[in-house]
mmCIF file of C-alpha atoms in Angstrom:
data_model
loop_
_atom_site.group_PDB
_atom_site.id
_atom_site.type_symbol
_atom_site.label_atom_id
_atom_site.label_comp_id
_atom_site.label_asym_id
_atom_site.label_seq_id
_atom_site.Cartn_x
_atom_site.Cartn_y
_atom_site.Cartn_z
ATOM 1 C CA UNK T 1 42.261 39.640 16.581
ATOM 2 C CA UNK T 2 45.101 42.271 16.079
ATOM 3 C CA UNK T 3 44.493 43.506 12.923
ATOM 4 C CA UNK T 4 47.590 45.558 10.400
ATOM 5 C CA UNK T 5 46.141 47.299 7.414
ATOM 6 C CA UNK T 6 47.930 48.247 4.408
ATOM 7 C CA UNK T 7 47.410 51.225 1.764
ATOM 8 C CA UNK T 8 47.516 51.275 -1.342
ATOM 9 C CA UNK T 9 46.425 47.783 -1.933
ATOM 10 C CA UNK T 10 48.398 47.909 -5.590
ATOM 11 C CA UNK T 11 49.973 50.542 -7.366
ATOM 12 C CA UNK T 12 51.287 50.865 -11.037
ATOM 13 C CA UNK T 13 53.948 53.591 -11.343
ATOM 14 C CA UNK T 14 56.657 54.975 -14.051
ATOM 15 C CA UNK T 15 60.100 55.071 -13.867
ATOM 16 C CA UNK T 16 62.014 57.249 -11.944
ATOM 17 C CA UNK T 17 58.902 57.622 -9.647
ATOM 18 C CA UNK T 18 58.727 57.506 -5.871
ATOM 19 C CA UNK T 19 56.064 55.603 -4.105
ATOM 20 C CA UNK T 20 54.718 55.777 -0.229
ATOM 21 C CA UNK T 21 53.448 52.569 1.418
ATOM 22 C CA UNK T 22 51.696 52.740 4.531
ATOM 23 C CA UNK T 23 51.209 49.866 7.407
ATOM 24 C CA UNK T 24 49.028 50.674 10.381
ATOM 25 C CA UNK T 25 48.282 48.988 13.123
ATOM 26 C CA UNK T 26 44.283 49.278 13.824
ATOM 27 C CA UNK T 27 43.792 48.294 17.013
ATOM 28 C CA UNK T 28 46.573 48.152 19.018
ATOM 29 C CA UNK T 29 49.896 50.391 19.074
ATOM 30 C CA UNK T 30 53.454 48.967 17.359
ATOM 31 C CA UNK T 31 56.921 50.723 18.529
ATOM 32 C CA UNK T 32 58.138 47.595 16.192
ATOM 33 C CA UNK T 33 56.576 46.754 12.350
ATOM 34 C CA UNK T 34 58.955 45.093 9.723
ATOM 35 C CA UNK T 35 59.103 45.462 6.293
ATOM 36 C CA UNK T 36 59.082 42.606 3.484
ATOM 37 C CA UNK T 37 59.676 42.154 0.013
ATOM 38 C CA UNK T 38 58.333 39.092 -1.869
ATOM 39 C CA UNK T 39 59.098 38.059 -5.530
ATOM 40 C CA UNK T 40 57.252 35.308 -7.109
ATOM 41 C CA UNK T 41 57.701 31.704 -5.845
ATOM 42 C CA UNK T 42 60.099 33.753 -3.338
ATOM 43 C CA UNK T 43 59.915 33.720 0.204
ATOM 44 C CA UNK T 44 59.199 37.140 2.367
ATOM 45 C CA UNK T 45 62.923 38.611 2.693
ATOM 46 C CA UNK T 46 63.099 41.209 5.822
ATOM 47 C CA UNK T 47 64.154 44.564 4.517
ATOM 48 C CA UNK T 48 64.068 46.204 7.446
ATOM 49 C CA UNK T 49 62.579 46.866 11.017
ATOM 50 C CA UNK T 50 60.793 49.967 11.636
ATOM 51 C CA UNK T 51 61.563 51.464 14.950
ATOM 52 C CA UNK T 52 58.775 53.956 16.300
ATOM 53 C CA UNK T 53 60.769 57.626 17.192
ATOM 54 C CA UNK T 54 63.969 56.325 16.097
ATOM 55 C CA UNK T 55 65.928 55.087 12.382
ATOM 56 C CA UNK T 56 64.595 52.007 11.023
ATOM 57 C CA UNK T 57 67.746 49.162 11.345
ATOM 58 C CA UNK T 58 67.843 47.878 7.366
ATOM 59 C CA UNK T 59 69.103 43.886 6.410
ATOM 60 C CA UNK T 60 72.342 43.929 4.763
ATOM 61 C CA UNK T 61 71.707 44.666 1.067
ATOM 62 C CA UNK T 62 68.745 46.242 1.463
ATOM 63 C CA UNK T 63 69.376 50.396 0.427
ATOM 64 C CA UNK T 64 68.697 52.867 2.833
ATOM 65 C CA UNK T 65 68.250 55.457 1.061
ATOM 66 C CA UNK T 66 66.174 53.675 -2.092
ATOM 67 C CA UNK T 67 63.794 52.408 0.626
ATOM 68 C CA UNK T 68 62.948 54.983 2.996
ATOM 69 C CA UNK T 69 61.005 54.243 6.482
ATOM 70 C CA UNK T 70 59.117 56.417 8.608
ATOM 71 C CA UNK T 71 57.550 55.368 11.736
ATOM 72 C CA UNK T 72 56.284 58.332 13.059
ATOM 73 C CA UNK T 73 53.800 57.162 15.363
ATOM 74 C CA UNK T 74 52.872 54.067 17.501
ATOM 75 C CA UNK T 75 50.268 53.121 14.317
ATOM 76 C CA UNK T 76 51.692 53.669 11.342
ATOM 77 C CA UNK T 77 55.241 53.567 9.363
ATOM 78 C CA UNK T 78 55.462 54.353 5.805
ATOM 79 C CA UNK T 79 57.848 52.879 3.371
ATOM 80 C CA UNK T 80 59.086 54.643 0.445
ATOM 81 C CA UNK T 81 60.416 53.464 -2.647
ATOM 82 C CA UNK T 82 62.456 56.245 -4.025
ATOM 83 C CA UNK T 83 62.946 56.364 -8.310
ATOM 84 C CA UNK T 84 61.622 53.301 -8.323
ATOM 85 C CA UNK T 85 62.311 50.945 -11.341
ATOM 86 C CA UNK T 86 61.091 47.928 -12.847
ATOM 87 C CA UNK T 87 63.062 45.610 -10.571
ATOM 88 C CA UNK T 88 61.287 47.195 -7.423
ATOM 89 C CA UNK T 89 58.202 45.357 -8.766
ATOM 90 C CA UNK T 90 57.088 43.067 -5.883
ATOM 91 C CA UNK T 91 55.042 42.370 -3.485
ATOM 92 C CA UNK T 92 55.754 44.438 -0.370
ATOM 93 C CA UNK T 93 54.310 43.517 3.007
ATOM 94 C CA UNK T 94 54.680 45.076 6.727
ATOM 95 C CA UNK T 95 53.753 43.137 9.479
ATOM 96 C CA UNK T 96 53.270 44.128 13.539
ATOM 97 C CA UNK T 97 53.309 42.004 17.015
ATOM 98 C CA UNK T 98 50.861 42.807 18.871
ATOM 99 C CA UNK T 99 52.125 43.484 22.442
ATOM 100 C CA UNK T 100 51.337 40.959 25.110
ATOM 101 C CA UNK T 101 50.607 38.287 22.453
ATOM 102 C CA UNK T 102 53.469 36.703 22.537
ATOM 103 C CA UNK T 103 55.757 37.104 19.411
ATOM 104 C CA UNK T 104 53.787 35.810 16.925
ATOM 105 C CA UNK T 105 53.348 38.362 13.432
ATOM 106 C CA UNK T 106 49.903 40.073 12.408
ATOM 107 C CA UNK T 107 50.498 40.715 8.565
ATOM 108 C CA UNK T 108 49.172 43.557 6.843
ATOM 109 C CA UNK T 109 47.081 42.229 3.072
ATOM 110 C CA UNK T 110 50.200 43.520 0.901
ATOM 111 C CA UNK T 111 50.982 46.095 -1.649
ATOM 112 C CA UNK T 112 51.767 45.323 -4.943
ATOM 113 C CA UNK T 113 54.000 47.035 -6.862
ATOM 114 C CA UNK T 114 54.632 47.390 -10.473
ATOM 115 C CA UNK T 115 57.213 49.716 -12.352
ATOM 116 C CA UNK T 116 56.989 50.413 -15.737
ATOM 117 C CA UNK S 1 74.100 27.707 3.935
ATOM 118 C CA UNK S 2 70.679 29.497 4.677
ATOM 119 C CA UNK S 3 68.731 30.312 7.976
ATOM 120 C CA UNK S 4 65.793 28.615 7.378
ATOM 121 C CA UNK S 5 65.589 25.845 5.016
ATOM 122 C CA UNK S 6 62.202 24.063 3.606
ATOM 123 C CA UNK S 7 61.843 22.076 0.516
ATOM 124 C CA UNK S 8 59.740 24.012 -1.908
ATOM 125 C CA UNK S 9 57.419 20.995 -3.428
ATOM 126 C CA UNK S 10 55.035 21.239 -4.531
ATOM 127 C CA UNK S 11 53.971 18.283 -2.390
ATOM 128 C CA UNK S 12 50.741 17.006 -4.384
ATOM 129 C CA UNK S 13 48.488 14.393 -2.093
ATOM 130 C CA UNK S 14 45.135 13.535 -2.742
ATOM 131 C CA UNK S 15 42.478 13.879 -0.163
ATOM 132 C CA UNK S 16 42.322 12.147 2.747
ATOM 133 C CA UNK S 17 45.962 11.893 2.843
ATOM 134 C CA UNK S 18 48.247 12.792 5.846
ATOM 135 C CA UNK S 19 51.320 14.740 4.564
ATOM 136 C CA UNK S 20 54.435 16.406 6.405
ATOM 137 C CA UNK S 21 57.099 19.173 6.330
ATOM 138 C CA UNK S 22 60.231 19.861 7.631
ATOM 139 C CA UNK S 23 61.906 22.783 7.686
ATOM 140 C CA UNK S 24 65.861 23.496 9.180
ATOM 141 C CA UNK S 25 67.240 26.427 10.725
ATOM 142 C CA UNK S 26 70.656 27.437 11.213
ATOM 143 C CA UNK S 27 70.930 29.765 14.288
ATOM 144 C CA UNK S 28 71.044 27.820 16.952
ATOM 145 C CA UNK S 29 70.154 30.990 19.726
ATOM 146 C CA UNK S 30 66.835 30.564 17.834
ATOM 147 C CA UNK S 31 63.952 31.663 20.215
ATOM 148 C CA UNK S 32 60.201 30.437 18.804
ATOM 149 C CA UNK S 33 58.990 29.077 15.917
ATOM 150 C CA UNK S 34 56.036 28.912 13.927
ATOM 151 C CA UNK S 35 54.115 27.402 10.890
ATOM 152 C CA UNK S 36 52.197 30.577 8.518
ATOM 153 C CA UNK S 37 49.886 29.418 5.825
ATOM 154 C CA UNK S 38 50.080 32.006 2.702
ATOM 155 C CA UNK S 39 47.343 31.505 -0.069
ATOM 156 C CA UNK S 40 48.442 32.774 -3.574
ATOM 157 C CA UNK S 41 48.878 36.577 -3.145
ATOM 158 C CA UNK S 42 47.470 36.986 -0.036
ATOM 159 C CA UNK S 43 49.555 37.998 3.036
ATOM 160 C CA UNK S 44 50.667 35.302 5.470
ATOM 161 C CA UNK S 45 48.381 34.289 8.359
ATOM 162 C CA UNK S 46 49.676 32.091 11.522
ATOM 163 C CA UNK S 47 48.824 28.382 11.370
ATOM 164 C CA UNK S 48 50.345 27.558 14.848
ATOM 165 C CA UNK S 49 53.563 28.518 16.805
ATOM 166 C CA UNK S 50 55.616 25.649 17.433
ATOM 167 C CA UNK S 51 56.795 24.671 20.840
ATOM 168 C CA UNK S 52 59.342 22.437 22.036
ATOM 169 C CA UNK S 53 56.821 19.415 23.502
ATOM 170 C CA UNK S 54 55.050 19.493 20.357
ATOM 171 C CA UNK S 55 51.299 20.502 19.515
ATOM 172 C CA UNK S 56 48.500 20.140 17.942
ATOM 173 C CA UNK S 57 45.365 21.909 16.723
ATOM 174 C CA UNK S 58 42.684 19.529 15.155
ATOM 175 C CA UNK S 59 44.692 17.788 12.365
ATOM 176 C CA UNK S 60 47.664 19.761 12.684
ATOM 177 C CA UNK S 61 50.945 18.742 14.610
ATOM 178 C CA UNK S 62 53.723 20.642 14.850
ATOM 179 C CA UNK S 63 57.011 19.254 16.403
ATOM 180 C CA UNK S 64 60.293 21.065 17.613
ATOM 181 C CA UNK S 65 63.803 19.459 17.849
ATOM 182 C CA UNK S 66 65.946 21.890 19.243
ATOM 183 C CA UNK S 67 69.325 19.272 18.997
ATOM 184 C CA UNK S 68 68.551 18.733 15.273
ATOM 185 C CA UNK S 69 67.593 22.173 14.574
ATOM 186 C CA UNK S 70 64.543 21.709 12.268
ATOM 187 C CA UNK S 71 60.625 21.700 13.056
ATOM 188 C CA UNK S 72 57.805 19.965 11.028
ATOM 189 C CA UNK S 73 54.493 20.374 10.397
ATOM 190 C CA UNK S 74 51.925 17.043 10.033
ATOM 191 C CA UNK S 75 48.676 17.592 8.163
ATOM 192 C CA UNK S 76 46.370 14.589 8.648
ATOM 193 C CA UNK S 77 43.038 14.126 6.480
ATOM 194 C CA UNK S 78 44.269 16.520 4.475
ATOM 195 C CA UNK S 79 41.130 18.678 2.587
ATOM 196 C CA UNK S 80 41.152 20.552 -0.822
ATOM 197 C CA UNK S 81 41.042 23.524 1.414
ATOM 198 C CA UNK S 82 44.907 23.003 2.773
ATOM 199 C CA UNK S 83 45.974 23.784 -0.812
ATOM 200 C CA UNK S 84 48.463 26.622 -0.198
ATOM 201 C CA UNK S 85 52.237 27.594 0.531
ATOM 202 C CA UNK S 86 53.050 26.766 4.033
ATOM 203 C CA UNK S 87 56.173 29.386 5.585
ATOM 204 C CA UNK S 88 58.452 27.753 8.286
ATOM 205 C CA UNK S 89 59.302 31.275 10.648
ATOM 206 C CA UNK S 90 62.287 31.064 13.186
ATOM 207 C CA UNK S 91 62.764 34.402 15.274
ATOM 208 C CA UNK S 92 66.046 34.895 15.896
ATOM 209 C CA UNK S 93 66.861 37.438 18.313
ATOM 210 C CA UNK S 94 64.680 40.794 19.306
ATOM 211 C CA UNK S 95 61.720 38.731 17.848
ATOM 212 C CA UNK S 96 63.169 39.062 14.299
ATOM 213 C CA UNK S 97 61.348 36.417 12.190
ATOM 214 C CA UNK S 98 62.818 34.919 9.295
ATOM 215 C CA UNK S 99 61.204 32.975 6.462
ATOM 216 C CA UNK S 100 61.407 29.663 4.480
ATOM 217 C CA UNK S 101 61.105 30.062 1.061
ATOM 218 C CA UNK S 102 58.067 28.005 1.801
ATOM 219 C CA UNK S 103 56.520 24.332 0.666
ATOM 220 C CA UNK S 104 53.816 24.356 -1.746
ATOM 221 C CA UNK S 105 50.950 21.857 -0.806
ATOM 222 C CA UNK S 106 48.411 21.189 -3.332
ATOM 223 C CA UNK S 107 45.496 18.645 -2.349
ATOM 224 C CA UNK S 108 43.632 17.111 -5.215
ATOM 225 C CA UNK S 109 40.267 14.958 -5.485
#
């Protein structure tokens, strides 16, 4: 199956510090990946949609220029949290549908961050 | 009043038991729907999509009513194994999915 990989894995960071995320797709290419946030016992909140070659479109609250995407090519977009603080500690997840597979999500494992 | 609506639990059964979730959705221009399994800290992983006569893989049925807006998820025989957090997904348009806070299933001997 489709498989999305995510790097780091975890990452523990001061703050004021900016951190890069980065969600590939390994075997197949994504002009779409979305971006998620989850808090504990929270459900996955869309932060934004990353658009290959063009700006990613954010969810209303979510700060553009806090949480900056990239999606440079058809395999990989980058998310980074700029001066991150300790209320950026989550769980962040990307996800990517796999063209001609309907419209179902392939997940990447998750990065989790925590701010000090 | 939120997009996707699912009672969080936890829903505790013991095994053998048959157990089912419901989940509502606001958006009525809703497009497909599915049922994700997430175990604690791990990323979500597709159970089954959901489709409007209903389906079912091994002891899972999943069930769509369009004129009520919600879709549910049946778990018969239920194992130790099903323990997890089950996510209700609705895309709304462009394929944008949207989450349920999720229902917490926890199956015990």
């Amino acid at each position: 199956g489709a498989v999305v990989s995510q790097h780091p894995s975890w990452v523990i960071c001061k703050s004021g510090t900016s951190v890069k995320i980065e969600c590939r797709s390994l075997d197949f290419q994504a002009t779409t990946m979305f971006w998620y946030r989850q808090f504990p016992k929270q459900s996955l909140m869309l932060m934004a949609t990353s658009n290959e070659g063009s700006k990613a479109t954010y969810e209303q609250g979510v700060e553009k220029d806090k949480f900056l995407i990239n999606h440079a090519s058809l395999t990989l977009s980058t998310l980074t949290v700029t001066s991150a603080h300790p209320e950026d500690s989550s769980f962040y997840i990307c996800s990517a549908p796999p063209p001609l597979q309907g419209d179902e999500q392939f997940f990447g494992p998750g990065t989790r961050l925590t701010v000090l | 009043r939120k997009e996707v609506e699912q009672d969080p639990g936890p829903f505790n059964v013991p095994e053998g038991a048959t157990v089912a979730f419901n989940c509502t959705y606001s958006n009525s221009a809703s497009q497909s729907f599915f049922w994700y399994r997430q175990d604690c800290r791990k990323e979500p992983k597709l159970l089954m999509s959901v489709y409007s006569s209903g389906n079912e893989d091994g002891r899972f049925t999943a069930q769509l009513n369009r004129a009520s807006q919600y879709i549910s998820l049946l778990i018969r025989d239920s194992k130790l194994s099903d323990s997890a957090t089950y996510l209700c997904v609705v895309n709304r348009g462009s394929y944008i999915p949207t989450f349920g806070r999720g229902t917490s299933l926890i199956v015990h001997p």
